[in-house]
Coordinates of C-alpha atoms in Angstrom, one line a residue:
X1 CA 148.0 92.5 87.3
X2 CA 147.0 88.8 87.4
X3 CA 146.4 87.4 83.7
X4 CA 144.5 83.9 83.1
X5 CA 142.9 82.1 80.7
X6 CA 140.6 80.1 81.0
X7 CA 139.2 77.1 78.0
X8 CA 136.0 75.6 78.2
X9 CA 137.3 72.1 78.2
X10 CA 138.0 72.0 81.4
X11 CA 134.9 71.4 83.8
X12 CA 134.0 74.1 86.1
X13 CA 137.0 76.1 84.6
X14 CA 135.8 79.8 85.4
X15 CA 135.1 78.7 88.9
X16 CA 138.4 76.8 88.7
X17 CA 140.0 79.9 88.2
X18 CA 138.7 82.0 90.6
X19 CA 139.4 79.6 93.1
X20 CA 142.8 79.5 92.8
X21 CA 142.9 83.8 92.7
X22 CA 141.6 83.1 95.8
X23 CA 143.9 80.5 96.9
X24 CA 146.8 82.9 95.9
X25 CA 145.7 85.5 97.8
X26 CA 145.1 83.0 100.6
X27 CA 149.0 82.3 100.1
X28 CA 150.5 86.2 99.9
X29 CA 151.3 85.4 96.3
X30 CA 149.1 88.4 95.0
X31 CA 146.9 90.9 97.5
X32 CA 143.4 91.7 97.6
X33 CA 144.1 95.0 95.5
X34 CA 145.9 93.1 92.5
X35 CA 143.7 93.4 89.6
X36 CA 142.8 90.6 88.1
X37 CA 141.7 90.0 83.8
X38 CA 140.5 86.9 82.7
X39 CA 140.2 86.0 78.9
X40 CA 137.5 83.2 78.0
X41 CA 138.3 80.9 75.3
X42 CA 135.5 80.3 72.6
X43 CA 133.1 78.0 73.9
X44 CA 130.2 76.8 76.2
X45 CA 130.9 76.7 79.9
X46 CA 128.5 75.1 81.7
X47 CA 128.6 76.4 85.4
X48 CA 127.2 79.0 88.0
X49 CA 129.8 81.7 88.9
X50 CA 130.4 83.1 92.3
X51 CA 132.5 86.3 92.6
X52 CA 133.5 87.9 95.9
X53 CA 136.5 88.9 96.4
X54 CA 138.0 93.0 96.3
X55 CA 140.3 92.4 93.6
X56 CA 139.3 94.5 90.7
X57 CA 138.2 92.2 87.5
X58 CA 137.7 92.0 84.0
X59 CA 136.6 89.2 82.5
X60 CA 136.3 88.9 78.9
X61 CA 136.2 86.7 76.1
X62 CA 139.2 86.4 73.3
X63 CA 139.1 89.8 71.1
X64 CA 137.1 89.5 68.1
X65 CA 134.7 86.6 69.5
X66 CA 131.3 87.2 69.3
X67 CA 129.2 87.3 72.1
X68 CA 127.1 84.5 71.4
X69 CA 130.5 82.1 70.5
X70 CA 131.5 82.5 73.7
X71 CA 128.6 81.3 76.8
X72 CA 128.5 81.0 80.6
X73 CA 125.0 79.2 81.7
X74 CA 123.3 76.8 83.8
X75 CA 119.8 76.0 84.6
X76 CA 119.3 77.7 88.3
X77 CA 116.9 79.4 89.6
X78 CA 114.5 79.8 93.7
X79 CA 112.9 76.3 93.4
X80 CA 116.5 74.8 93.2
X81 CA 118.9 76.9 95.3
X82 CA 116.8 79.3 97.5
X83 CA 118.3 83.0 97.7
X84 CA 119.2 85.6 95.5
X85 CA 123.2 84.3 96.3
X86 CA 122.0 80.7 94.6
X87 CA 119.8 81.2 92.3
X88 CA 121.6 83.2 89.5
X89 CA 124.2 81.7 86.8
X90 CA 126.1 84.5 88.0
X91 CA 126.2 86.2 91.2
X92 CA 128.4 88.9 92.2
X93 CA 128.9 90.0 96.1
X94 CA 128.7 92.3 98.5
X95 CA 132.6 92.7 98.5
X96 CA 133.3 93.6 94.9
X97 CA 135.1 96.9 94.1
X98 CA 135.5 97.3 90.7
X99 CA 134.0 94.4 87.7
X100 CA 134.1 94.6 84.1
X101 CA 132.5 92.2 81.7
X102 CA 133.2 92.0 78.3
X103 CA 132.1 90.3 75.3
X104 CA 130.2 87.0 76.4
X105 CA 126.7 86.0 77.0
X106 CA 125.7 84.6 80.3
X107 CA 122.5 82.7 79.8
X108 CA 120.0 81.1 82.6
X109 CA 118.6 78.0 81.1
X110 CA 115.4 77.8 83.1
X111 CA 112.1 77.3 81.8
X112 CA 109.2 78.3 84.4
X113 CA 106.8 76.4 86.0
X114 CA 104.9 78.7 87.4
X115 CA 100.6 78.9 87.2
X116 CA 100.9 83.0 87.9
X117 CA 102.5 85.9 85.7
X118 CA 105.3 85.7 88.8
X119 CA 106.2 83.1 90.6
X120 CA 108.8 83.3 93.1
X121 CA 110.0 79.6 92.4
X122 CA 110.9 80.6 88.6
X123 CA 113.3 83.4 89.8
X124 CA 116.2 82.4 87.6
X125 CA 118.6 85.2 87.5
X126 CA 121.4 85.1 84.6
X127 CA 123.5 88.1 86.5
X128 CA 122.9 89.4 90.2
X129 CA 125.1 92.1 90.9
X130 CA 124.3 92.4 94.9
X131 CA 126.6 95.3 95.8
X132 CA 125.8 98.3 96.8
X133 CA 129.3 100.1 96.9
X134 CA 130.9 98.8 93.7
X135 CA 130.7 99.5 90.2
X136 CA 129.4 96.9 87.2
X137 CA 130.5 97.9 84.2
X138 CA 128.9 95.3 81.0
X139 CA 130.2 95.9 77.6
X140 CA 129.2 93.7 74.4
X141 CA 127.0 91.1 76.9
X142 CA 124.2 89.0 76.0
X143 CA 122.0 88.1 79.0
X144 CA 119.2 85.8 79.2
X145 CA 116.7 84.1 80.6
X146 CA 113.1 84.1 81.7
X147 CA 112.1 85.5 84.7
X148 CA 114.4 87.8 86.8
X149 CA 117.1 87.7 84.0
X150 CA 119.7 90.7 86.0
X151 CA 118.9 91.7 89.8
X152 CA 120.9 94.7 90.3
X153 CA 121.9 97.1 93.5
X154 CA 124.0 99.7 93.4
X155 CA 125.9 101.2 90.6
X156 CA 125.8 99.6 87.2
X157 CA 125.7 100.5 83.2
X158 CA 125.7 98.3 80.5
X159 CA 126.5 99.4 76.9
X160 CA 126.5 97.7 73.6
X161 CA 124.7 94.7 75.4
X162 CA 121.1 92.7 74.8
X163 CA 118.8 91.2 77.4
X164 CA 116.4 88.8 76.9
X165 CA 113.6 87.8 78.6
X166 CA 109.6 87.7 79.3
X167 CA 109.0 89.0 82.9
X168 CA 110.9 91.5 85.5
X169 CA 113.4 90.8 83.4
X170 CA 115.6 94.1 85.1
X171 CA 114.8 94.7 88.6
X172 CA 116.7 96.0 92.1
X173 CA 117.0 99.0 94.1
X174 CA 119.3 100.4 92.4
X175 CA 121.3 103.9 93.0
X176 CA 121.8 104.1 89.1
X177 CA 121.3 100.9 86.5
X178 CA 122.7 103.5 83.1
X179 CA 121.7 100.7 79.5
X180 CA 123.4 102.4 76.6
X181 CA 122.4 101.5 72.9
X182 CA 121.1 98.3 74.5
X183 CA 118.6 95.8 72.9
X184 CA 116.1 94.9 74.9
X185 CA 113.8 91.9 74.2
X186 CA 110.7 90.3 75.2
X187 CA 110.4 86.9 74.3
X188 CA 106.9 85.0 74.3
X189 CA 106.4 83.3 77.9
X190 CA 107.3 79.2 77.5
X191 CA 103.9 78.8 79.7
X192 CA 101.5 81.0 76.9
X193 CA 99.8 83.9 77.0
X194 CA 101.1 86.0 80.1
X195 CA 101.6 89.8 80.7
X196 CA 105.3 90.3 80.6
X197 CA 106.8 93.8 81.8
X198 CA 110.6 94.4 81.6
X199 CA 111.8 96.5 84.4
X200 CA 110.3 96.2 88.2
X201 CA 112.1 99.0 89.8
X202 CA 112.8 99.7 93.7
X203 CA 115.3 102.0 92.9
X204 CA 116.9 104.2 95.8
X205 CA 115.1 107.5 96.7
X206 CA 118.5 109.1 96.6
X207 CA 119.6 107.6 93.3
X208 CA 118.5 108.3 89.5
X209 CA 117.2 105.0 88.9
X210 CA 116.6 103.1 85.9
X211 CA 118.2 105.2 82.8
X212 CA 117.8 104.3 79.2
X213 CA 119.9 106.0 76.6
X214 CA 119.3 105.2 72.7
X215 CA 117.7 101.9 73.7
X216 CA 115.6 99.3 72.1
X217 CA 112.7 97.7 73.2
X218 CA 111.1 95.3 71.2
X219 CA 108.2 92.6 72.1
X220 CA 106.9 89.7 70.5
X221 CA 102.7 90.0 70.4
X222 CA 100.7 88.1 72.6
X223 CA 97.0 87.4 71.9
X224 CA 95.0 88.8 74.8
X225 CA 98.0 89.8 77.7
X226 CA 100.0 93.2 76.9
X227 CA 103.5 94.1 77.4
X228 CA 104.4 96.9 79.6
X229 CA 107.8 99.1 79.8
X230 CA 107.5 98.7 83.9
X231 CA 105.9 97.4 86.7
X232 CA 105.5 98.9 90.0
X233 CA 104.7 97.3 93.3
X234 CA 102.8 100.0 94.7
X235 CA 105.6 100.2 97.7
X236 CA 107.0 103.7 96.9
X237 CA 106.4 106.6 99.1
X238 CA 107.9 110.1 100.2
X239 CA 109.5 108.5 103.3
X240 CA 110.5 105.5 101.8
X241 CA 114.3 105.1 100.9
X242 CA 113.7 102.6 98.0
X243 CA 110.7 101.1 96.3
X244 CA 110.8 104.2 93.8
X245 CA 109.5 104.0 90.6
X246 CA 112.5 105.4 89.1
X247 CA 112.6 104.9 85.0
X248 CA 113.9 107.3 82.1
X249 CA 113.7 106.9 78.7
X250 CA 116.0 108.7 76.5
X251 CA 115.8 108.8 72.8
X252 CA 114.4 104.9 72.6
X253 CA 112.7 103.3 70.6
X254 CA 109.4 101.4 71.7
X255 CA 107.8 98.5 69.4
X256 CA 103.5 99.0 68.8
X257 CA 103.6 95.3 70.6
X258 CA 103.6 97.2 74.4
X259 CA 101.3 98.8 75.8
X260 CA 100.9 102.4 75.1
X261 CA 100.8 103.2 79.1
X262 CA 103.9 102.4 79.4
X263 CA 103.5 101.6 83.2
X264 CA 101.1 98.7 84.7
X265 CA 100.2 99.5 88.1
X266 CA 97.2 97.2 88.1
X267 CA 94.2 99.2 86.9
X268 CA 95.4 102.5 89.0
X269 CA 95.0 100.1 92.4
X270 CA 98.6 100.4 93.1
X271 CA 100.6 103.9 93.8
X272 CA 103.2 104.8 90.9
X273 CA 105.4 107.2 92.8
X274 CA 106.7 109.6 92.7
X275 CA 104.6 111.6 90.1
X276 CA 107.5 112.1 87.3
X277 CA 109.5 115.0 87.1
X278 CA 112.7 116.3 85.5
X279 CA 114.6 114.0 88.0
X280 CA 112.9 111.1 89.2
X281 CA 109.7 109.3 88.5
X282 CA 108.9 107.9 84.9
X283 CA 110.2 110.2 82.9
X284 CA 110.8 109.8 78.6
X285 CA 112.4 112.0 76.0
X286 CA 112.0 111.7 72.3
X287 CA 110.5 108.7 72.1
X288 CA 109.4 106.9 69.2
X289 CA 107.7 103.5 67.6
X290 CA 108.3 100.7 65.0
X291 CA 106.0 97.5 64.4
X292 CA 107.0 94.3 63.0
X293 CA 106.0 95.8 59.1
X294 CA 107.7 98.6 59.0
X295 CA 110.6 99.0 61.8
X296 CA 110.7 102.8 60.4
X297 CA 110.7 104.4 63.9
X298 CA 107.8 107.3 63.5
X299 CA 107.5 109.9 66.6
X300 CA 105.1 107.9 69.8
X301 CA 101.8 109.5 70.5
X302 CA 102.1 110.0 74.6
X303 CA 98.6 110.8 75.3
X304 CA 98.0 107.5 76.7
X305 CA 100.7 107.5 79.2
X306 CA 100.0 106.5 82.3
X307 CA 99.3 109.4 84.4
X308 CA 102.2 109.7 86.6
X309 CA 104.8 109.8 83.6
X310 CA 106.7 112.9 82.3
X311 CA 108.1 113.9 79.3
X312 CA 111.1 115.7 79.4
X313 CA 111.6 118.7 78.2
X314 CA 114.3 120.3 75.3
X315 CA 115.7 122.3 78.3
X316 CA 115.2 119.4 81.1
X317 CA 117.3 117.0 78.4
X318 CA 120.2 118.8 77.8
X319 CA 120.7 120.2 81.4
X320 CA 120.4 116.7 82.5
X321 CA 120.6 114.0 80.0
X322 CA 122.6 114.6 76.5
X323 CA 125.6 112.8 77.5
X324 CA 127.1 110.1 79.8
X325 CA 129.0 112.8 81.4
X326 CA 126.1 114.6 82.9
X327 CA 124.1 110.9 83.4
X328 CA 126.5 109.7 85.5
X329 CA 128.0 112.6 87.6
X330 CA 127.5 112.6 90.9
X331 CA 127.3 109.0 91.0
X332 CA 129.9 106.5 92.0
X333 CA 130.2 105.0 88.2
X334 CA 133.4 105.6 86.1
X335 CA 132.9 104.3 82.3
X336 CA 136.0 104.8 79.6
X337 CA 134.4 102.0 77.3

């Protein structure tokens, strides 16, 4: 294994760093198998991250620094550096094997511009994980940002981690995207009073989508625009391969600030599919609610669901759900956090 660290005095030092892994391997000094583990130094390093190489990664900050003490960001997003490779603070490649990320916040810095509720200009990724044969695995991570906060592919889970932002702030067509005990956050659009939704799925037919285990998801009110678990794009379809609307909730907690359909598919004029079912769709068990007065979560009346959700039931849960174990098998993820 490769060790570094890396302080945030030096300019461009995480960059730095993985140049010269690169360099190395360039040289025959290490291969493109050796892992690599990278400890961050407290402090705020201001750069955008490219990673691409095969070498197995962690990258972490010093133990016992809190996430917040320790910050990669940069102000990025379409309007700057066109492409989902550009636009992100960090971007992760096709190449990737195996990455771990540990204990830091990576934070995009862009404020939008932007007249509609999306505009692709103000896509401002803080992670893109664009690999669809790899594993992402985030532990103890603060992400955010505005709009487009993590683009995923793939096979990812994050645990123990928060994400911030207003709009699509988790989307990609994903084979599984698992968020355990995550906080998830809607913060009030810098522009006013916009509709804000958190995930815009396209997950992979073949895949189980979007999973939330013991998650939070808490909103702060607008006046007149409403806050929705998920968006679709009205692209899915039996013969499609992605473009599914592919969300479960799992014990999670909801605040009263969204919207009690849960799904916005503009009015019913755009297809939600597939129709939710044990294994695919929008699907929720044991869900409940908090508001800002009393954050006592109290069981969620579902009769306003939109009409394509599910809920799980006692049998459907425990066949399927109760553990990471039966979350994750049969998919190419490998967690021991």
């Amino acid at each position: 294994m490769l060790e570094l660290n890396v302080n945030s005095k030096s300019p461009a030092a995480i960059t730095g760093a993985l140049k010269k892994i690169k360099e190395m391997i360039s040289s025959g000094s290490i291969t493109k198998s050796t892992p690599i583990h990278i400890v961050l130094e407290p402090g705020h390093y201001t750069e955008s991250i490219k990673y691409n190489l095969s070498n197995p990664i962690t990258i972490e900050s010093v133990p016992g620094t809190k996430p917040e003490n320790c910050i990669i960001s940069s102000n990025n997003c379409e309007a700057f550096n066109p492409g989902l490779s550009n636009r992100g603070v960090f971007v992760i490649g096709a190449n990737a094997t195996k990455v771990n990320l540990k204990n830091f916040s990576i934070k995009n810095e862009h404020e939008k511009n932007g007249e509609n509720t999306i505009s692709p200009e103000d896509s401002a990724e803080a992670l893109v994980w664009a690999n669809a044969t790899g594993s992402l695995v985030c532990s103890g991570m603060i992400f955010s940002g505005r709009q487009n906060v993590l683009t995923l592919k793939g096979n990812t889970c994050f645990i123990n981690s928060k994400v911030y932002g207003d709009v699509n702030i988790i989307s990609g067509d994903v084979d599984i995207a698992l968020f355990e005990n995550c906080s998830i956050k809607v913060r009030e659009d810098n522009r006013g009073d916009f509709e804000a939704y958190v995930v815009n799925s396209q997950a992979l037919s073949k895949g189980k989508g979007f999973i939330f285990a013991d998650c939070v998801f808490d909103g702060e009110s607008r006046k007149k625009s409403m806050i929705y678990v998920c968006r679709t794009d009205g692209k899915g379809s039996a013969e499609s391969e992605k473009n599914w609307d592919n969300i479960a909730l799992l014990n999670c907690k909801i605040s009263e600030n969204f919207s009690p359909e849960l799904v916005w598919d503009s009015d019913m004029d755009l297809e939600v599919f597939p129709r939710g079912n044990v294994k695919s769709g929008i699907r929720e068990y044991n869900t409940k609610t908090f508001n800002e007065k009393d954050p006592t979560p109290v069981e969620v009346d579902t009769s306003r669901r939109n009409i394509k959700c599910y809920t799980l039931t006692d049998d459907d849960y425990f066949k399927n759900y109760a553990s990471r174990y039966l979350i994750l098998q049969d998919t190419a993820l490998e967690v021991t956090n």
